PDB file of C-alpha atoms in Angstrom:
ATOM      1  CA  MET A  12     109.494  71.892 -70.770  1.00  0.00           C
ATOM      2  CA  GLU A  13     111.634  68.776 -70.443  1.00  0.00           C
ATOM      3  CA  THR A  14     113.449  68.517 -67.113  1.00  0.00           C
ATOM      4  CA  LYS A  15     116.120  66.327 -65.592  1.00  0.00           C
ATOM      5  CA  THR A  16     117.135  65.575 -62.006  1.00  0.00           C
ATOM      6  CA  ILE A  17     120.821  65.786 -61.119  1.00  0.00           C
ATOM      7  CA  LYS A  18     122.520  64.710 -57.903  1.00  0.00           C
ATOM      8  CA  ILE A  19     124.978  67.199 -56.455  1.00  0.00           C
ATOM      9  CA  SER A  20     127.001  67.117 -53.249  1.00  0.00           C
ATOM     10  CA  ALA A  21     125.366  68.507 -50.131  1.00  0.00           C
ATOM     11  CA  GLU A  22     128.169  71.085 -49.808  1.00  0.00           C
ATOM     12  CA  LEU A  23     127.550  72.468 -53.289  1.00  0.00           C
ATOM     13  CA  TYR A  24     123.789  72.402 -52.697  1.00  0.00           C
ATOM     14  CA  GLU A  25     124.263  74.664 -49.673  1.00  0.00           C
ATOM     15  CA  ALA A  26     126.870  76.847 -51.406  1.00  0.00           C
ATOM     16  CA  LEU A  27     124.451  77.626 -54.249  1.00  0.00           C
ATOM     17  CA  ASP A  28     122.065  79.055 -51.655  1.00  0.00           C
ATOM     18  CA  PHE A  29     124.431  81.952 -51.020  1.00  0.00           C
ATOM     19  CA  CYS A  30     124.497  82.935 -54.702  1.00  0.00           C
ATOM     20  CA  ARG A  31     120.879  84.068 -54.630  1.00  0.00           C
ATOM     21  CA  ASP A  32     120.045  87.537 -55.877  1.00  0.00           C
ATOM     22  CA  ARG A  33     120.660  89.784 -52.880  1.00  0.00           C
ATOM     23  CA  ASN A  34     118.465  92.529 -54.404  1.00  0.00           C
ATOM     24  CA  SER A  35     115.408  90.315 -54.326  1.00  0.00           C
ATOM     25  CA  ASP A  36     112.961  91.056 -51.506  1.00  0.00           C
ATOM     26  CA  SER A  37     112.409  87.375 -50.921  1.00  0.00           C
ATOM     27  CA  ALA A  38     115.982  86.351 -51.797  1.00  0.00           C
ATOM     28  CA  TRP A  39     114.443  83.258 -53.358  1.00  0.00           C
ATOM     29  CA  GLU A  40     115.717  81.807 -56.576  1.00  0.00           C
ATOM     30  CA  SER A  41     115.586  78.151 -57.524  1.00  0.00           C
ATOM     31  CA  ARG A  42     118.920  76.376 -57.682  1.00  0.00           C
ATOM     32  CA  SER A  43     118.283  75.822 -61.375  1.00  0.00           C
ATOM     33  CA  THR A  44     118.068  79.605 -61.832  1.00  0.00           C
ATOM     34  CA  ILE A  45     121.208  80.110 -59.756  1.00  0.00           C
ATOM     35  CA  ILE A  46     123.172  77.589 -61.836  1.00  0.00           C
ATOM     36  CA  SER A  47     121.998  79.293 -65.037  1.00  0.00           C
ATOM     37  CA  LYS A  48     123.157  82.640 -63.638  1.00  0.00           C
ATOM     38  CA  LEU A  49     126.571  81.234 -62.715  1.00  0.00           C
ATOM     39  CA  LEU A  50     126.982  79.828 -66.222  1.00  0.00           C
ATOM     40  CA  VAL A  51     126.207  83.224 -67.754  1.00  0.00           C
ATOM     41  CA  ARG A  52     128.692  84.940 -65.452  1.00  0.00           C
ATOM     42  CA  TYR A  53     131.403  82.331 -65.911  1.00  0.00           C
ATOM     43  CA  ASP A  54     134.309  83.900 -67.756  1.00  0.00           C
ATOM     44  CA  ASP A  55     136.719  80.978 -68.076  1.00  0.00           C
ATOM     45  CA  THR A  56     138.990  82.396 -65.377  1.00  0.00           C
ATOM     46  CA  CYS A  57     138.756  79.051 -63.584  1.00  0.00           C
ATOM     47  CA  GLN A  58     140.732  76.293 -65.235  1.00  0.00           C
ATOM     48  CA  LEU A  59     141.322  72.653 -64.439  1.00  0.00           C
ATOM     49  CA  ILE A  60     144.948  71.535 -64.791  1.00  0.00           C
ATOM     50  CA  HIS A  61     146.906  68.327 -64.212  1.00  0.00           C
ATOM     51  CA  GLU A  62     150.208  68.918 -62.477  1.00  0.00           C
ATOM     52  CA  ASP A  63     152.511  66.832 -60.270  1.00  0.00           C
ATOM     53  CA  GLY A  64     150.200  63.866 -60.594  1.00  0.00           C
ATOM     54  CA  SER A  65     147.157  65.732 -59.277  1.00  0.00           C
ATOM     55  CA  TYR A  66     144.329  67.864 -60.625  1.00  0.00           C
ATOM     56  CA  TRP A  67     144.136  71.501 -59.551  1.00  0.00           C
ATOM     57  CA  PHE A  68     141.803  74.420 -60.002  1.00  0.00           C
ATOM     58  CA  VAL A  69     143.470  77.645 -61.133  1.00  0.00           C
ATOM     59  CA  VAL A  70     141.428  80.798 -60.580  1.00  0.00           C
ATOM     60  CA  ASN A  71     142.858  84.226 -61.306  1.00  0.00           C
ATOM     61  CA  GLY A  72     146.327  82.694 -61.329  1.00  0.00           C
ATOM     62  CA  ARG A  73     145.880  81.061 -57.912  1.00  0.00           C
ATOM     63  CA  LYS A  74     146.182  77.300 -57.696  1.00  0.00           C
ATOM     64  CA  ARG A  75     144.079  75.333 -55.245  1.00  0.00           C
ATOM     65  CA  GLY A  76     143.345  71.684 -54.657  1.00  0.00           C
ATOM     66  CA  PHE A  77     139.964  70.007 -54.885  1.00  0.00           C
ATOM     67  CA  PRO A  78     137.903  70.594 -51.733  1.00  0.00           C
ATOM     68  CA  GLU A  79     136.780  67.390 -50.069  1.00  0.00           C
ATOM     69  CA  LEU A  80     133.104  66.652 -50.631  1.00  0.00           C
ATOM     70  CA  THR A  81     131.060  64.196 -48.643  1.00  0.00           C
ATOM     71  CA  HIS A  82     129.114  61.403 -50.296  1.00  0.00           C
ATOM     72  CA  THR A  83     125.842  62.997 -49.171  1.00  0.00           C
ATOM     73  CA  THR A  84     123.907  64.290 -52.179  1.00  0.00           C
ATOM     74  CA  GLU A  85     120.834  66.388 -52.884  1.00  0.00           C
ATOM     75  CA  ASN A  86     118.550  66.269 -55.907  1.00  0.00           C
ATOM     76  CA  VAL A  87     118.140  69.352 -58.079  1.00  0.00           C
ATOM     77  CA  ARG A  88     115.644  69.496 -60.932  1.00  0.00           C
ATOM     78  CA  ILE A  89     116.900  71.456 -63.925  1.00  0.00           C
ATOM     79  CA  THR A  90     115.803  71.856 -67.524  1.00  0.00           C
ATOM     80  CA  GLN A  91     117.247  69.568 -70.163  1.00  0.00           C
ATOM     81  CA  ASN A  92     118.696  72.644 -71.843  1.00  0.00           C
ATOM     82  CA  LEU A  93     120.578  73.599 -68.681  1.00  0.00           C
ATOM     83  CA  HIS A  94     121.806  70.020 -68.315  1.00  0.00           C
ATOM     84  CA  ASP A  95     123.148  70.159 -71.868  1.00  0.00           C
ATOM     85  CA  ARG A  96     124.900  73.472 -71.136  1.00  0.00           C
ATOM     86  CA  LEU A  97     126.554  72.010 -68.026  1.00  0.00           C
ATOM     87  CA  ASN A  98     127.835  69.097 -70.080  1.00  0.00           C
ATOM     88  CA  GLU A  99     129.126  71.511 -72.718  1.00  0.00           C
ATOM     89  CA  ALA A 100     130.977  73.395 -69.969  1.00  0.00           C
ATOM     90  CA  LYS A 101     133.080  70.338 -69.156  1.00  0.00           C
ATOM     91  CA  ILE A 102     136.731  70.810 -70.050  1.00  0.00           C
ATOM     92  CA  HIS A 103     137.619  67.134 -69.677  1.00  0.00           C
ATOM     93  CA  PRO A 104     135.567  64.048 -70.675  1.00  0.00           C
ATOM     94  CA  ASP A 105     135.827  62.641 -67.149  1.00  0.00           C
ATOM     95  CA  GLU A 106     134.792  65.866 -65.445  1.00  0.00           C
ATOM     96  CA  THR A 107     131.624  65.503 -63.368  1.00  0.00           C
ATOM     97  CA  ILE A 108     128.727  67.907 -62.947  1.00  0.00           C
ATOM     98  CA  ASN A 109     129.940  68.458 -59.376  1.00  0.00           C
ATOM     99  CA  THR A 110     133.346  69.574 -60.649  1.00  0.00           C
ATOM    100  CA  VAL A 111     131.750  71.904 -63.201  1.00  0.00           C
ATOM    101  CA  LEU A 112     129.691  73.480 -60.408  1.00  0.00           C
ATOM    102  CA  GLN A 113     132.829  73.881 -58.295  1.00  0.00           C
ATOM    103  CA  ARG A 114     134.475  75.767 -61.161  1.00  0.00           C
ATOM    104  CA  LEU A 115     131.439  78.017 -61.546  1.00  0.00           C
ATOM    105  CA  LEU A 116     131.436  78.791 -57.824  1.00  0.00           C
ATOM    106  CA  PHE A 117     135.183  79.445 -57.673  1.00  0.00           C
ATOM    107  CA  SER A 118     134.874  81.782 -60.633  1.00  0.00           C
ATOM    108  CA  TYR A 119     131.936  83.545 -58.960  1.00  0.00           C
ATOM    109  CA  TYR A 120     133.952  84.144 -55.783  1.00  0.00           C
ATOM    110  CA  GLY A 121     137.155  84.946 -57.664  1.00  0.00           C
ATOM    111  CA  ASN A 122     139.003  82.403 -55.483  1.00  0.00           C
ATOM    112  CA  LYS A 123     138.911  84.845 -52.582  1.00  0.00           C
ATOM    113  CA  LEU A 124     138.389  84.253 -48.887  1.00  0.00           C
ATOM    114  CA  VAL A 125     134.704  84.598 -48.043  1.00  0.00           C
ATOM    115  CA  TYR A 126     133.803  86.946 -45.177  1.00  0.00           C
ATOM    116  CA  ARG A 127     130.090  86.447 -44.558  1.00  0.00           C
ATOM    117  CA  ILE A 128     128.174  89.013 -42.501  1.00  0.00           C
ATOM    118  CA  ASN A 129     124.908  87.621 -41.145  1.00  0.00           C
ATOM    119  CA  ILE A 130     122.437  90.351 -40.221  1.00  0.00           C
ATOM    120  CA  GLU A 131     118.825  90.527 -39.062  1.00  0.00           C
ATOM    121  CA  SER A 132     118.036  93.932 -40.526  1.00  0.00           C
ATOM    122  CA  THR A 133     119.816  96.530 -42.629  1.00  0.00           C
ATOM    123  CA  SER A 134     118.428  99.162 -40.261  1.00  0.00           C
ATOM    124  CA  SER A 135     120.574  97.866 -37.399  1.00  0.00           C
ATOM    125  CA  LYS A 136     123.222 100.475 -36.535  1.00  0.00           C
ATOM    126  CA  ASP A 137     125.819  97.811 -35.675  1.00  0.00           C
ATOM    127  CA  SER A 138     125.206  96.075 -39.011  1.00  0.00           C
ATOM    128  CA  GLN A 139     125.339  99.352 -40.934  1.00  0.00           C
ATOM    129  CA  ASP A 140     128.636 100.315 -39.293  1.00  0.00           C
ATOM    130  CA  LEU A 141     130.247  96.958 -40.101  1.00  0.00           C
ATOM    131  CA  ILE A 142     129.017  96.854 -43.712  1.00  0.00           C
ATOM    132  CA  PHE A 143     130.106 100.443 -44.319  1.00  0.00           C
ATOM    133  CA  PHE A 144     133.530  99.728 -42.829  1.00  0.00           C
ATOM    134  CA  MET A 145     134.033  96.683 -45.034  1.00  0.00           C
ATOM    135  CA  HIS A 146     132.871  98.234 -48.313  1.00  0.00           C
ATOM    136  CA  GLU A 147     133.910 101.857 -47.918  1.00  0.00           C
ATOM    137  CA  VAL A 148     137.139 101.414 -45.957  1.00  0.00           C
ATOM    138  CA  LEU A 149     138.759  97.973 -46.150  1.00  0.00           C
ATOM    139  CA  LEU A 150     137.784  97.105 -49.721  1.00  0.00           C
ATOM    140  CA  THR A 151     139.280 100.382 -50.959  1.00  0.00           C
ATOM    141  CA  GLU A 152     142.669  98.954 -49.956  1.00  0.00           C
ATOM    142  CA  PRO A 153     144.232  96.543 -52.506  1.00  0.00           C
ATOM    143  CA  LYS A 154     145.343  94.063 -49.854  1.00  0.00           C
ATOM    144  CA  PHE A 155     141.783  93.436 -48.694  1.00  0.00           C
ATOM    145  CA  ASN A 156     140.079  93.920 -52.056  1.00  0.00           C
ATOM    146  CA  ASN A 157     142.316  91.298 -53.680  1.00  0.00           C
ATOM    147  CA  ALA A 158     141.802  88.778 -50.916  1.00  0.00           C
ATOM    148  CA  LEU A 159     138.241  89.085 -49.622  1.00  0.00           C
ATOM    149  CA  PHE A 160     134.775  88.451 -51.009  1.00  0.00           C
ATOM    150  CA  ILE A 161     132.243  90.151 -48.742  1.00  0.00           C
ATOM    151  CA  GLU A 162     128.801  88.565 -48.461  1.00  0.00           C
ATOM    152  CA  VAL A 163     125.939  90.137 -46.536  1.00  0.00           C
ATOM    153  CA  VAL A 164     123.214  87.643 -45.630  1.00  0.00           C
ATOM    154  CA  ASN A 165     119.894  88.698 -44.130  1.00  0.00           C
ATOM    155  CA  VAL A 166     118.966  85.694 -42.014  1.00  0.00           C
ATOM    156  CA  GLU A 167     115.278  86.626 -42.286  1.00  0.00           C
ATOM    157  CA  ASN A 168     115.487  85.370 -45.874  1.00  0.00           C
ATOM    158  CA  TYR A 169     117.148  82.115 -44.839  1.00  0.00           C
ATOM    159  CA  PRO A 170     115.040  80.193 -42.287  1.00  0.00           C
ATOM    160  CA  GLU A 171     117.739  77.550 -41.853  1.00  0.00           C
ATOM    161  CA  MET A 172     120.335  80.248 -41.103  1.00  0.00           C
ATOM    162  CA  LYS A 173     118.007  82.043 -38.701  1.00  0.00           C
ATOM    163  CA  SER A 174     117.515  78.798 -36.802  1.00  0.00           C
ATOM    164  CA  LYS A 175     121.229  77.983 -36.866  1.00  0.00           C
ATOM    165  CA  TYR A 176     122.242  81.318 -35.385  1.00  0.00           C
ATOM    166  CA  GLU A 177     119.263  81.939 -33.088  1.00  0.00           C
ATOM    167  CA  ARG A 178     121.549  81.891 -30.035  1.00  0.00           C
ATOM    168  CA  SER A 179     124.042  84.280 -31.622  1.00  0.00           C
ATOM    169  CA  THR A 180     123.993  88.056 -31.330  1.00  0.00           C
ATOM    170  CA  LEU A 181     123.714  89.627 -34.768  1.00  0.00           C
ATOM    171  CA  PRO A 182     125.496  90.907 -36.717  1.00  0.00           C
ATOM    172  CA  LEU A 183     127.543  87.718 -36.834  1.00  0.00           C
ATOM    173  CA  SER A 184     130.516  87.762 -39.183  1.00  0.00           C
ATOM    174  CA  ILE A 185     132.403  84.620 -40.166  1.00  0.00           C
ATOM    175  CA  LEU A 186     135.624  84.256 -42.141  1.00  0.00           C
ATOM    176  CA  TYR A 187     136.016  81.069 -44.180  1.00  0.00           C
ATOM    177  CA  ASP A 188     139.242  79.668 -45.598  1.00  0.00           C
ATOM    178  CA  PHE A 189     139.716  78.389 -49.162  1.00  0.00           C
ATOM    179  CA  GLU A 190     138.200  75.030 -48.218  1.00  0.00           C
ATOM    180  CA  GLY A 191     135.070  76.621 -46.788  1.00  0.00           C
ATOM    181  CA  HIS A 192     136.040  75.985 -43.164  1.00  0.00           C
ATOM    182  CA  GLU A 193     135.263  78.593 -40.535  1.00  0.00           C
ATOM    183  CA  VAL A 194     138.465  80.136 -39.194  1.00  0.00           C
ATOM    184  CA  TRP A 195     137.234  83.147 -37.229  1.00  0.00           C
ATOM    185  CA  ARG A 196     134.002  84.802 -36.119  1.00  0.00           C
ATOM    186  CA  MET A 197     132.762  87.834 -34.217  1.00  0.00           C
ATOM    187  CA  GLU A 198     129.241  88.654 -33.096  1.00  0.00           C
ATOM    188  CA  GLY A 199     127.316  91.655 -31.839  1.00  0.00           C
ATOM    189  CA  LYS A 200     128.796  95.137 -32.020  1.00  0.00           C
ATOM    190  CA  HIS A 201     132.127  94.699 -33.826  1.00  0.00           C
ATOM    191  CA  ASP A 202     135.383  96.294 -32.775  1.00  0.00           C
ATOM    192  CA  LEU A 203     136.335  97.493 -36.261  1.00  0.00           C
ATOM    193  CA  TYR A 204     140.019  97.785 -35.364  1.00  0.00           C
ATOM    194  CA  GLU A 205     139.973  94.140 -34.249  1.00  0.00           C
ATOM    195  CA  VAL A 206     138.171  93.139 -37.464  1.00  0.00           C
ATOM    196  CA  ARG A 207     140.922  94.756 -39.528  1.00  0.00           C
ATOM    197  CA  ARG A 208     143.661  93.199 -37.402  1.00  0.00           C
ATOM    198  CA  LYS A 209     142.229  89.673 -37.577  1.00  0.00           C
ATOM    199  CA  LEU A 210     141.511  89.788 -41.306  1.00  0.00           C
ATOM    200  CA  GLU A 211     144.910  91.268 -42.105  1.00  0.00           C
ATOM    201  CA  SER A 212     146.651  88.658 -39.965  1.00  0.00           C
ATOM    202  CA  PHE A 213     144.910  85.807 -41.764  1.00  0.00           C
ATOM    203  CA  ILE A 214     145.539  87.308 -45.204  1.00  0.00           C
ATOM    204  CA  ASP A 215     149.228  87.715 -44.369  1.00  0.00           C
ATOM    205  CA  SER A 216     149.434  84.073 -43.319  1.00  0.00           C
ATOM    206  CA  LEU A 217     148.143  83.078 -46.777  1.00  0.00           C
ATOM    207  CA  GLU A 218     150.114  85.662 -48.728  1.00  0.00           C
ATOM    208  CA  GLU A 219     151.541  83.152 -51.194  1.00  0.00           C
ATOM    209  CA  PHE A 220     148.029  82.112 -52.248  1.00  0.00           C
ATOM    210  CA  ILE A 221     146.374  85.493 -52.662  1.00  0.00           C
ATOM    211  CA  ASP A 222     149.037  87.722 -54.203  1.00  0.00           C
TER     212      ASP A 222
END
């Protein structure tokens, strides 16, 4: 099968890692497989528009600027067929593969704030309580459901994450803003009232973006 190597930004390379199949025991999928999956799931909800002299992404009616990407790149080997499909997904002749991947990722996350819960085991009572609270309580409320994308990451499946958070007490939850910057974290046994209060406070501060 003919293959091709593409260069993508280091930020996108890392972001693709979190789109792995969470139901997989090994949580291992190649980035080529992940990109193919994102293309299949892409539903054209993410558009690229030119307005006020700048380009913007519009996802689910929410406008956001282009996140800043470093010049650091990583190589990803993909099939020629997938490369052709990425080029076909361009909505402007000057659009780059990096921009196409950004659109796929924004569509995947629905342009919501990402609240990532890093756990060591699903059998942990503290982890179970937090995950249950998020999915069965907060996400049943429109305010939180419309604004948050909850990710549960088992660090045992991500050696680099396990090493990064080895000094942290799990579960470790981190809230990221629209640009992927960390804005708040809590570790160990979570005060669920405080979790609600912090998340609600941040959502309220960004109300104009997530209505």
